[in-house]
């Protein structure tokens, strides 16, 4: 016959509560920090025509592609920083889950 005493049960509850209080749930990086990828410049219809584009249209498209490439250069480090924050969140989530599992053992 097993006897349970109220103080013993309460002590176990306090220990479990203290252990779970030590586990801190991570917070995801805010979505507002997610950078927006620049839009690819639209290809002029004459690019797929057999005769090609007139000089001015080809030059305009070339300038748009150059501007796009510059925007990509600025986008890349911001995207890498956001990915780094997401990976840190994933790691912290796994650590949190392990901490919670340990409180149950």
PDB file of N, CA and C in Angstrom:
ATOM      1  N   UNK A   1       0.846  -1.170   0.000  1.00  0.00           N
ATOM      2  CA  UNK A   1       0.000   0.000   0.000  1.00  0.00           C
ATOM      3  C   UNK A   1       0.894   1.236   0.000  1.00  0.00           C
ATOM      4  N   UNK A   2       0.607   2.115  -0.922  1.00  0.00           N
ATOM      5  CA  UNK A   2       1.400   3.333  -1.047  1.00  0.00           C
ATOM      6  C   UNK A   2       0.650   4.465  -0.388  1.00  0.00           C
ATOM      7  N   UNK A   3       1.356   5.200   0.423  1.00  0.00           N
ATOM      8  CA  UNK A   3       0.758   6.369   1.073  1.00  0.00           C
ATOM      9  C   UNK A   3       1.334   7.625   0.435  1.00  0.00           C
ATOM     10  N   UNK A   4       0.480   8.520   0.086  1.00  0.00           N
ATOM     11  CA  UNK A   4       0.912   9.805  -0.464  1.00  0.00           C
ATOM     12  C   UNK A   4       0.646  10.865   0.583  1.00  0.00           C
ATOM     13  N   UNK A   5       1.637  11.636   0.836  1.00  0.00           N
ATOM     14  CA  UNK A   5       1.417  12.738   1.772  1.00  0.00           C
ATOM     15  C   UNK A   5       1.287  14.021   0.960  1.00  0.00           C
ATOM     16  N   UNK A   6       0.455  14.880   1.389  1.00  0.00           N
ATOM     17  CA  UNK A   6       0.235  16.150   0.694  1.00  0.00           C
ATOM     18  C   UNK A   6       1.537  16.940   0.579  1.00  0.00           C
ATOM     19  N   UNK A   7       2.335  17.095   1.630  1.00  0.00           N
ATOM     20  CA  UNK A   7       3.567  17.847   1.479  1.00  0.00           C
ATOM     21  C   UNK A   7       4.503  17.228   0.443  1.00  0.00           C
ATOM     22  N   UNK A   8       4.572  15.892   0.358  1.00  0.00           N
ATOM     23  CA  UNK A   8       5.444  15.238  -0.617  1.00  0.00           C
ATOM     24  C   UNK A   8       4.994  15.517  -2.039  1.00  0.00           C
ATOM     25  N   UNK A   9       3.703  15.441  -2.293  1.00  0.00           N
ATOM     26  CA  UNK A   9       3.171  15.734  -3.625  1.00  0.00           C
ATOM     27  C   UNK A   9       3.406  17.195  -3.972  1.00  0.00           C
ATOM     28  N   UNK A  10       3.190  18.049  -3.015  1.00  0.00           N
ATOM     29  CA  UNK A  10       3.383  19.470  -3.240  1.00  0.00           C
ATOM     30  C   UNK A  10       4.848  19.778  -3.530  1.00  0.00           C
ATOM     31  N   UNK A  11       5.751  19.093  -2.825  1.00  0.00           N
ATOM     32  CA  UNK A  11       7.181  19.300  -3.049  1.00  0.00           C
ATOM     33  C   UNK A  11       7.564  18.869  -4.459  1.00  0.00           C
ATOM     34  N   UNK A  12       7.004  17.740  -4.906  1.00  0.00           N
ATOM     35  CA  UNK A  12       7.269  17.292  -6.280  1.00  0.00           C
ATOM     36  C   UNK A  12       6.761  18.296  -7.295  1.00  0.00           C
ATOM     37  N   UNK A  13       5.600  18.866  -7.038  1.00  0.00           N
ATOM     38  CA  UNK A  13       5.044  19.881  -7.930  1.00  0.00           C
ATOM     39  C   UNK A  13       5.956  21.106  -7.977  1.00  0.00           C
ATOM     40  N   UNK A  14       6.468  21.509  -6.825  1.00  0.00           N
ATOM     41  CA  UNK A  14       7.361  22.660  -6.782  1.00  0.00           C
ATOM     42  C   UNK A  14       8.652  22.392  -7.537  1.00  0.00           C
ATOM     43  N   UNK A  15       9.190  21.189  -7.406  1.00  0.00           N
ATOM     44  CA  UNK A  15      10.413  20.845  -8.123  1.00  0.00           C
ATOM     45  C   UNK A  15      10.173  20.855  -9.628  1.00  0.00           C
ATOM     46  N   UNK A  16       9.070  20.301 -10.065  1.00  0.00           N
ATOM     47  CA  UNK A  16       8.758  20.273 -11.492  1.00  0.00           C
ATOM     48  C   UNK A  16       8.535  21.693 -12.005  1.00  0.00           C
ATOM     49  N   UNK A  17       7.867  22.518 -11.212  1.00  0.00           N
ATOM     50  CA  UNK A  17       7.624  23.899 -11.629  1.00  0.00           C
ATOM     51  C   UNK A  17       8.928  24.669 -11.710  1.00  0.00           C
ATOM     52  N   UNK A  18       9.808  24.452 -10.762  1.00  0.00           N
ATOM     53  CA  UNK A  18      11.095  25.149 -10.772  1.00  0.00           C
ATOM     54  C   UNK A  18      11.920  24.708 -11.962  1.00  0.00           C
ATOM     55  N   UNK A  19      11.874  23.424 -12.292  1.00  0.00           N
ATOM     56  CA  UNK A  19      12.649  22.933 -13.427  1.00  0.00           C
ATOM     57  C   UNK A  19      12.109  23.499 -14.735  1.00  0.00           C
ATOM     58  N   UNK A  20      10.786  23.554 -14.891  1.00  0.00           N
ATOM     59  CA  UNK A  20      10.240  24.075 -16.136  1.00  0.00           C
ATOM     60  C   UNK A  20      10.422  25.592 -16.218  1.00  0.00           C
ATOM     61  N   UNK A  21      10.519  26.245 -15.076  1.00  0.00           N
ATOM     62  CA  UNK A  21      10.775  27.690 -15.097  1.00  0.00           C
ATOM     63  C   UNK A  21      12.174  27.974 -15.614  1.00  0.00           C
ATOM     64  N   UNK A  22      13.087  27.007 -15.470  1.00  0.00           N
ATOM     65  CA  UNK A  22      14.453  27.194 -15.954  1.00  0.00           C
ATOM     66  C   UNK A  22      14.510  27.113 -17.468  1.00  0.00           C
ATOM     67  N   UNK A  23      13.533  26.467 -18.096  1.00  0.00           N
ATOM     68  CA  UNK A  23      13.492  26.373 -19.557  1.00  0.00           C
ATOM     69  C   UNK A  23      12.856  27.652 -20.101  1.00  0.00           C
ATOM     70  N   UNK A  24      13.581  28.327 -20.924  1.00  0.00           N
ATOM     71  CA  UNK A  24      13.075  29.576 -21.491  1.00  0.00           C
ATOM     72  C   UNK A  24      12.726  29.365 -22.961  1.00  0.00           C
ATOM     73  N   UNK A  25      11.475  29.578 -23.285  1.00  0.00           N
ATOM     74  CA  UNK A  25      11.029  29.413 -24.676  1.00  0.00           C
ATOM     75  C   UNK A  25      11.642  30.506 -25.548  1.00  0.00           C
ATOM     76  N   UNK A  26      12.165  30.132 -26.706  1.00  0.00           N
ATOM     77  CA  UNK A  26      12.760  31.134 -27.591  1.00  0.00           C
ATOM     78  C   UNK A  26      11.685  31.937 -28.318  1.00  0.00           C
ATOM     79  N   UNK A  27      12.079  33.070 -28.815  1.00  0.00           N
ATOM     80  CA  UNK A  27      11.158  33.871 -29.624  1.00  0.00           C
ATOM     81  C   UNK A  27      11.712  33.944 -31.045  1.00  0.00           C
ATOM     82  N   UNK A  28      10.823  33.808 -31.986  1.00  0.00           N
ATOM     83  CA  UNK A  28      11.219  33.856 -33.400  1.00  0.00           C
ATOM     84  C   UNK A  28      11.618  35.279 -33.778  1.00  0.00           C
ATOM     85  N   UNK A  29      12.516  35.407 -34.758  1.00  0.00           N
ATOM     86  CA  UNK A  29      12.843  36.761 -35.218  1.00  0.00           C
ATOM     87  C   UNK A  29      11.586  37.403 -35.815  1.00  0.00           C
ATOM     88  N   UNK A  30      11.411  38.680 -35.587  1.00  0.00           N
ATOM     89  CA  UNK A  30      10.196  39.342 -36.098  1.00  0.00           C
ATOM     90  C   UNK A  30      10.133  39.293 -37.626  1.00  0.00           C
ATOM     91  N   UNK A  31       8.947  39.042 -38.148  1.00  0.00           N
ATOM     92  CA  UNK A  31       8.753  38.973 -39.600  1.00  0.00           C
ATOM     93  C   UNK A  31       9.066  40.306 -40.272  1.00  0.00           C
ATOM     94  N   UNK A  32       8.982  41.383 -39.515  1.00  0.00           N
ATOM     95  CA  UNK A  32       9.283  42.707 -40.090  1.00  0.00           C
ATOM     96  C   UNK A  32      10.751  42.816 -40.499  1.00  0.00           C
ATOM     97  N   UNK A  33      11.602  41.985 -39.914  1.00  0.00           N
ATOM     98  CA  UNK A  33      13.031  42.020 -40.259  1.00  0.00           C
ATOM     99  C   UNK A  33      13.346  41.245 -41.534  1.00  0.00           C
ATOM    100  N   UNK A  34      12.359  40.491 -42.036  1.00  0.00           N
ATOM    101  CA  UNK A  34      12.590  39.710 -43.251  1.00  0.00           C
ATOM    102  C   UNK A  34      12.734  40.659 -44.431  1.00  0.00           C
ATOM    103  N   UNK A  35      13.891  40.627 -45.090  1.00  0.00           N
ATOM    104  CA  UNK A  35      14.074  41.545 -46.219  1.00  0.00           C
ATOM    105  C   UNK A  35      13.255  41.117 -47.431  1.00  0.00           C
ATOM    106  N   UNK A  36      12.905  42.071 -48.241  1.00  0.00           N
ATOM    107  CA  UNK A  36      12.136  41.810 -49.450  1.00  0.00           C
ATOM    108  C   UNK A  36      13.081  41.717 -50.633  1.00  0.00           C
ATOM    109  N   UNK A  37      12.978  40.607 -51.347  1.00  0.00           N
ATOM    110  CA  UNK A  37      13.841  40.401 -52.513  1.00  0.00           C
ATOM    111  C   UNK A  37      13.420  41.364 -53.614  1.00  0.00           C
ATOM    112  N   UNK A  38      14.393  41.989 -54.272  1.00  0.00           N
ATOM    113  CA  UNK A  38      14.031  42.909 -55.351  1.00  0.00           C
ATOM    114  C   UNK A  38      13.373  42.165 -56.520  1.00  0.00           C
ATOM    115  N   UNK A  39      12.520  42.874 -57.231  1.00  0.00           N
ATOM    116  CA  UNK A  39      11.809  42.289 -58.372  1.00  0.00           C
ATOM    117  C   UNK A  39      12.717  42.247 -59.594  1.00  0.00           C
ATOM    118  N   UNK A  40      12.651  41.140 -60.309  1.00  0.00           N
ATOM    119  CA  UNK A  40      13.429  41.000 -61.545  1.00  0.00           C
ATOM    120  C   UNK A  40      12.821  41.927 -62.587  1.00  0.00           C
ATOM    121  N   UNK A  41      13.667  42.668 -63.296  1.00  0.00           N
ATOM    122  CA  UNK A  41      13.103  43.571 -64.307  1.00  0.00           C
ATOM    123  C   UNK A  41      12.421  42.772 -65.424  1.00  0.00           C
ATOM    124  N   UNK A  42      11.286  43.244 -65.891  1.00  0.00           N
ATOM    125  CA  UNK A  42      10.579  42.509 -66.947  1.00  0.00           C
ATOM    126  C   UNK A  42      11.356  42.569 -68.266  1.00  0.00           C
ATOM    127  N   UNK A  43      11.372  41.439 -68.930  1.00  0.00           N
ATOM    128  CA  UNK A  43      12.052  41.351 -70.226  1.00  0.00           C
ATOM    129  C   UNK A  43      11.160  41.989 -71.283  1.00  0.00           C
ATOM    130  N   UNK A  44      11.714  42.854 -72.105  1.00  0.00           N
ATOM    131  CA  UNK A  44      10.887  43.426 -73.178  1.00  0.00           C
ATOM    132  C   UNK A  44      10.464  42.332 -74.165  1.00  0.00           C
ATOM    133  N   UNK A  45       9.289  42.495 -74.732  1.00  0.00           N
ATOM    134  CA  UNK A  45       8.761  41.500 -75.667  1.00  0.00           C
ATOM    135  C   UNK A  45       9.686  41.314 -76.863  1.00  0.00           C
ATOM    136  N   UNK A  46      10.382  42.360 -77.252  1.00  0.00           N
ATOM    137  CA  UNK A  46      11.247  42.270 -78.427  1.00  0.00           C
ATOM    138  C   UNK A  46      12.454  41.362 -78.199  1.00  0.00           C
ATOM    139  N   UNK A  47      12.758  41.012 -76.950  1.00  0.00           N
ATOM    140  CA  UNK A  47      13.907  40.143 -76.666  1.00  0.00           C
ATOM    141  C   UNK A  47      13.706  38.754 -77.274  1.00  0.00           C
ATOM    142  N   UNK A  48      12.459  38.295 -77.320  1.00  0.00           N
ATOM    143  CA  UNK A  48      12.214  36.972 -77.870  1.00  0.00           C
ATOM    144  C   UNK A  48      11.864  37.010 -79.357  1.00  0.00           C
ATOM    145  N   UNK A  49      11.804  38.197 -79.922  1.00  0.00           N
ATOM    146  CA  UNK A  49      11.531  38.325 -81.352  1.00  0.00           C
ATOM    147  C   UNK A  49      12.805  38.014 -82.136  1.00  0.00           C
ATOM    148  N   UNK A  50      12.619  37.539 -83.339  1.00  0.00           N
ATOM    149  CA  UNK A  50      13.768  37.146 -84.162  1.00  0.00           C
ATOM    150  C   UNK A  50      14.673  38.339 -84.477  1.00  0.00           C
ATOM    151  N   UNK A  51      14.089  39.489 -84.685  1.00  0.00           N
ATOM    152  CA  UNK A  51      14.868  40.680 -85.045  1.00  0.00           C
ATOM    153  C   UNK A  51      15.559  41.309 -83.836  1.00  0.00           C
ATOM    154  N   UNK A  52      15.127  40.970 -82.639  1.00  0.00           N
ATOM    155  CA  UNK A  52      15.722  41.550 -81.435  1.00  0.00           C
ATOM    156  C   UNK A  52      15.126  42.898 -81.103  1.00  0.00           C
ATOM    157  N   UNK A  53      15.755  43.585 -80.169  1.00  0.00           N
ATOM    158  CA  UNK A  53      15.258  44.878 -79.715  1.00  0.00           C
ATOM    159  C   UNK A  53      16.013  46.007 -80.387  1.00  0.00           C
ATOM    160  N   UNK A  54      15.327  47.149 -80.538  1.00  0.00           N
ATOM    161  CA  UNK A  54      16.063  48.324 -81.002  1.00  0.00           C
ATOM    162  C   UNK A  54      17.071  48.733 -79.921  1.00  0.00           C
ATOM    163  N   UNK A  55      18.101  49.432 -80.310  1.00  0.00           N
ATOM    164  CA  UNK A  55      19.177  49.793 -79.391  1.00  0.00           C
ATOM    165  C   UNK A  55      18.709  50.422 -78.090  1.00  0.00           C
ATOM    166  N   UNK A  56      17.818  51.397 -78.160  1.00  0.00           N
ATOM    167  CA  UNK A  56      17.396  52.101 -76.943  1.00  0.00           C
ATOM    168  C   UNK A  56      16.699  51.166 -75.971  1.00  0.00           C
ATOM    169  N   UNK A  57      15.888  50.216 -76.494  1.00  0.00           N
ATOM    170  CA  UNK A  57      15.172  49.301 -75.613  1.00  0.00           C
ATOM    171  C   UNK A  57      16.132  48.291 -74.986  1.00  0.00           C
ATOM    172  N   UNK A  58      17.084  47.841 -75.762  1.00  0.00           N
ATOM    173  CA  UNK A  58      18.091  46.908 -75.234  1.00  0.00           C
ATOM    174  C   UNK A  58      18.929  47.603 -74.159  1.00  0.00           C
ATOM    175  N   UNK A  59      19.308  48.847 -74.392  1.00  0.00           N
ATOM    176  CA  UNK A  59      20.087  49.594 -73.401  1.00  0.00           C
ATOM    177  C   UNK A  59      19.277  49.840 -72.128  1.00  0.00           C
ATOM    178  N   UNK A  60      17.996  50.140 -72.290  1.00  0.00           N
ATOM    179  CA  UNK A  60      17.135  50.358 -71.117  1.00  0.00           C
ATOM    180  C   UNK A  60      17.032  49.089 -70.276  1.00  0.00           C
ATOM    181  N   UNK A  61      16.863  47.948 -70.962  1.00  0.00           N
ATOM    182  CA  UNK A  61      16.780  46.678 -70.233  1.00  0.00           C
ATOM    183  C   UNK A  61      18.111  46.374 -69.547  1.00  0.00           C
ATOM    184  N   UNK A  62      19.197  46.625 -70.227  1.00  0.00           N
ATOM    185  CA  UNK A  62      20.522  46.402 -69.647  1.00  0.00           C
ATOM    186  C   UNK A  62      20.715  47.268 -68.399  1.00  0.00           C
ATOM    187  N   UNK A  63      20.289  48.521 -68.454  1.00  0.00           N
ATOM    188  CA  UNK A  63      20.381  49.407 -67.281  1.00  0.00           C
ATOM    189  C   UNK A  63      19.508  48.884 -66.132  1.00  0.00           C
ATOM    190  N   UNK A  64      18.324  48.354 -66.461  1.00  0.00           N
ATOM    191  CA  UNK A  64      17.438  47.806 -65.428  1.00  0.00           C
ATOM    192  C   UNK A  64      18.074  46.578 -64.773  1.00  0.00           C
ATOM    193  N   UNK A  65      18.750  45.754 -65.566  1.00  0.00           N
ATOM    194  CA  UNK A  65      19.425  44.568 -65.024  1.00  0.00           C
ATOM    195  C   UNK A  65      20.583  44.999 -64.119  1.00  0.00           C
ATOM    196  N   UNK A  66      21.323  46.010 -64.514  1.00  0.00           N
ATOM    197  CA  UNK A  66      22.420  46.515 -63.670  1.00  0.00           C
ATOM    198  C   UNK A  66      21.884  47.041 -62.341  1.00  0.00           C
ATOM    199  N   UNK A  67      20.768  47.781 -62.386  1.00  0.00           N
ATOM    200  CA  UNK A  67      20.154  48.294 -61.147  1.00  0.00           C
ATOM    201  C   UNK A  67      19.679  47.137 -60.273  1.00  0.00           C
ATOM    202  N   UNK A  68      19.119  46.109 -60.903  1.00  0.00           N
ATOM    203  CA  UNK A  68      18.660  44.925 -60.166  1.00  0.00           C
ATOM    204  C   UNK A  68      19.838  44.238 -59.476  1.00  0.00           C
ATOM    205  N   UNK A  69      20.943  44.112 -60.175  1.00  0.00           N
ATOM    206  CA  UNK A  69      22.130  43.477 -59.588  1.00  0.00           C
ATOM    207  C   UNK A  69      22.646  44.264 -58.385  1.00  0.00           C
ATOM    208  N   UNK A  70      22.579  45.575 -58.444  1.00  0.00           N
ATOM    209  CA  UNK A  70      22.990  46.399 -57.296  1.00  0.00           C
ATOM    210  C   UNK A  70      22.044  46.190 -56.113  1.00  0.00           C
ATOM    211  N   UNK A  71      20.750  46.082 -56.408  1.00  0.00           N
ATOM    212  CA  UNK A  71      19.772  45.828 -55.345  1.00  0.00           C
ATOM    213  C   UNK A  71      20.011  44.454 -54.719  1.00  0.00           C
ATOM    214  N   UNK A  72      20.384  43.474 -55.538  1.00  0.00           N
ATOM    215  CA  UNK A  72      20.681  42.142 -55.016  1.00  0.00           C
ATOM    216  C   UNK A  72      21.897  42.159 -54.094  1.00  0.00           C
ATOM    217  N   UNK A  73      22.893  42.963 -54.451  1.00  0.00           N
ATOM    218  CA  UNK A  73      24.086  43.081 -53.596  1.00  0.00           C
ATOM    219  C   UNK A  73      23.722  43.616 -52.219  1.00  0.00           C
ATOM    220  N   UNK A  74      22.776  44.545 -52.160  1.00  0.00           N
ATOM    221  CA  UNK A  74      22.333  45.094 -50.876  1.00  0.00           C
ATOM    222  C   UNK A  74      21.423  44.105 -50.140  1.00  0.00           C
ATOM    223  N   UNK A  75      20.651  43.330 -50.899  1.00  0.00           N
ATOM    224  CA  UNK A  75      19.715  42.374 -50.314  1.00  0.00           C
ATOM    225  C   UNK A  75      20.433  41.194 -49.658  1.00  0.00           C
ATOM    226  N   UNK A  76      21.493  40.723 -50.281  1.00  0.00           N
ATOM    227  CA  UNK A  76      22.154  39.498 -49.836  1.00  0.00           C
ATOM    228  C   UNK A  76      22.586  39.519 -48.367  1.00  0.00           C
ATOM    229  N   UNK A  77      23.329  40.539 -47.884  1.00  0.00           N
ATOM    230  CA  UNK A  77      23.724  40.508 -46.467  1.00  0.00           C
ATOM    231  C   UNK A  77      22.536  40.581 -45.510  1.00  0.00           C
ATOM    232  N   UNK A  78      21.473  41.288 -45.911  1.00  0.00           N
ATOM    233  CA  UNK A  78      20.285  41.347 -45.056  1.00  0.00           C
ATOM    234  C   UNK A  78      19.606  39.978 -44.999  1.00  0.00           C
ATOM    235  N   UNK A  79      19.547  39.290 -46.134  1.00  0.00           N
ATOM    236  CA  UNK A  79      18.942  37.960 -46.173  1.00  0.00           C
ATOM    237  C   UNK A  79      19.776  36.979 -45.357  1.00  0.00           C
ATOM    238  N   UNK A  80      21.097  37.067 -45.470  1.00  0.00           N
ATOM    239  CA  UNK A  80      21.968  36.172 -44.709  1.00  0.00           C
ATOM    240  C   UNK A  80      21.822  36.407 -43.204  1.00  0.00           C
ATOM    241  N   UNK A  81      21.681  37.649 -42.806  1.00  0.00           N
ATOM    242  CA  UNK A  81      21.491  37.964 -41.385  1.00  0.00           C
ATOM    243  C   UNK A  81      20.161  37.403 -40.888  1.00  0.00           C
ATOM    244  N   UNK A  82      19.130  37.499 -41.699  1.00  0.00           N
ATOM    245  CA  UNK A  82      17.820  36.966 -41.312  1.00  0.00           C
ATOM    246  C   UNK A  82      17.863  35.444 -41.211  1.00  0.00           C
ATOM    247  N   UNK A  83      18.533  34.804 -42.161  1.00  0.00           N
ATOM    248  CA  UNK A  83      18.678  33.343 -42.124  1.00  0.00           C
ATOM    249  C   UNK A  83      19.464  32.925 -40.883  1.00  0.00           C
ATOM    250  N   UNK A  84      20.486  33.693 -40.539  1.00  0.00           N
ATOM    251  CA  UNK A  84      21.272  33.397 -39.338  1.00  0.00           C
ATOM    252  C   UNK A  84      20.386  33.487 -38.092  1.00  0.00           C
ATOM    253  N   UNK A  85      19.527  34.503 -38.040  1.00  0.00           N
ATOM    254  CA  UNK A  85      18.607  34.650 -36.901  1.00  0.00           C
ATOM    255  C   UNK A  85      17.605  33.496 -36.860  1.00  0.00           C
ATOM    256  N   UNK A  86      17.129  33.055 -38.019  1.00  0.00           N
ATOM    257  CA  UNK A  86      16.203  31.926 -38.065  1.00  0.00           C
ATOM    258  C   UNK A  86      16.881  30.643 -37.602  1.00  0.00           C
ATOM    259  N   UNK A  87      18.120  30.428 -38.034  1.00  0.00           N
ATOM    260  CA  UNK A  87      18.853  29.229 -37.611  1.00  0.00           C
ATOM    261  C   UNK A  87      19.119  29.248 -36.104  1.00  0.00           C
ATOM    262  N   UNK A  88      19.404  30.425 -35.564  1.00  0.00           N
ATOM    263  CA  UNK A  88      19.598  30.540 -34.117  1.00  0.00           C
ATOM    264  C   UNK A  88      18.299  30.215 -33.385  1.00  0.00           C
ATOM    265  N   UNK A  89      17.182  30.630 -33.956  1.00  0.00           N
ATOM    266  CA  UNK A  89      15.878  30.327 -33.365  1.00  0.00           C
ATOM    267  C   UNK A  89      15.612  28.819 -33.384  1.00  0.00           C
ATOM    268  N   UNK A  90      15.947  28.177 -34.491  1.00  0.00           N
ATOM    269  CA  UNK A  90      15.753  26.724 -34.598  1.00  0.00           C
ATOM    270  C   UNK A  90      16.597  26.008 -33.544  1.00  0.00           C
ATOM    271  N   UNK A  91      17.847  26.427 -33.386  1.00  0.00           N
ATOM    272  CA  UNK A  91      18.726  25.808 -32.387  1.00  0.00           C
ATOM    273  C   UNK A  91      18.181  26.042 -30.976  1.00  0.00           C
ATOM    274  N   UNK A  92      17.755  27.273 -30.709  1.00  0.00           N
ATOM    275  CA  UNK A  92      17.205  27.591 -29.390  1.00  0.00           C
ATOM    276  C   UNK A  92      15.921  26.797 -29.131  1.00  0.00           C
ATOM    277  N   UNK A  93      15.135  26.553 -30.168  1.00  0.00           N
ATOM    278  CA  UNK A  93      13.912  25.758 -30.012  1.00  0.00           C
ATOM    279  C   UNK A  93      14.257  24.321 -29.645  1.00  0.00           C
ATOM    280  N   UNK A  94      15.281  23.762 -30.297  1.00  0.00           N
ATOM    281  CA  UNK A  94      15.706  22.393 -29.982  1.00  0.00           C
ATOM    282  C   UNK A  94      16.246  22.328 -28.554  1.00  0.00           C
ATOM    283  N   UNK A  95      17.026  23.325 -28.171  1.00  0.00           N
ATOM    284  CA  UNK A  95      17.549  23.371 -26.795  1.00  0.00           C
ATOM    285  C   UNK A  95      16.408  23.470 -25.781  1.00  0.00           C
ATOM    286  N   UNK A  96      15.405  24.278 -26.098  1.00  0.00           N
ATOM    287  CA  UNK A  96      14.249  24.429 -25.218  1.00  0.00           C
ATOM    288  C   UNK A  96      13.505  23.100 -25.087  1.00  0.00           C
ATOM    289  N   UNK A  97      13.305  22.422 -26.215  1.00  0.00           N
ATOM    290  CA  UNK A  97      12.601  21.141 -26.180  1.00  0.00           C
ATOM    291  C   UNK A  97      13.367  20.136 -25.332  1.00  0.00           C
ATOM    292  N   UNK A  98      14.682  20.096 -25.487  1.00  0.00           N
ATOM    293  CA  UNK A  98      15.505  19.177 -24.674  1.00  0.00           C
ATOM    294  C   UNK A  98      15.390  19.523 -23.181  1.00  0.00           C
ATOM    295  N   UNK A  99      15.371  20.789 -22.872  1.00  0.00           N
ATOM    296  CA  UNK A  99      15.245  21.224 -21.484  1.00  0.00           C
ATOM    297  C   UNK A  99      13.904  20.759 -20.913  1.00  0.00           C
ATOM    298  N   UNK A 100      12.837  20.915 -21.686  1.00  0.00           N
ATOM    299  CA  UNK A 100      11.520  20.476 -21.238  1.00  0.00           C
ATOM    300  C   UNK A 100      11.488  18.955 -21.046  1.00  0.00           C
ATOM    301  N   UNK A 101      12.123  18.213 -21.939  1.00  0.00           N
ATOM    302  CA  UNK A 101      12.179  16.749 -21.809  1.00  0.00           C
ATOM    303  C   UNK A 101      12.896  16.374 -20.522  1.00  0.00           C
ATOM    304  N   UNK A 102      13.974  17.063 -20.232  1.00  0.00           N
ATOM    305  CA  UNK A 102      14.741  16.749 -19.013  1.00  0.00           C
ATOM    306  C   UNK A 102      13.920  17.006 -17.767  1.00  0.00           C
ATOM    307  N   UNK A 103      13.015  17.982 -17.818  1.00  0.00           N
ATOM    308  CA  UNK A 103      12.187  18.257 -16.633  1.00  0.00           C
ATOM    309  C   UNK A 103      11.207  17.122 -16.379  1.00  0.00           C
ATOM    310  N   UNK A 104      10.906  16.350 -17.431  1.00  0.00           N
ATOM    311  CA  UNK A 104       9.968  15.241 -17.277  1.00  0.00           C
ATOM    312  C   UNK A 104      10.647  13.956 -16.804  1.00  0.00           C
ATOM    313  N   UNK A 105      11.953  13.931 -16.825  1.00  0.00           N
ATOM    314  CA  UNK A 105      12.677  12.719 -16.426  1.00  0.00           C
ATOM    315  C   UNK A 105      12.919  12.659 -14.952  1.00  0.00           C
TER     316      UNK A 105
END
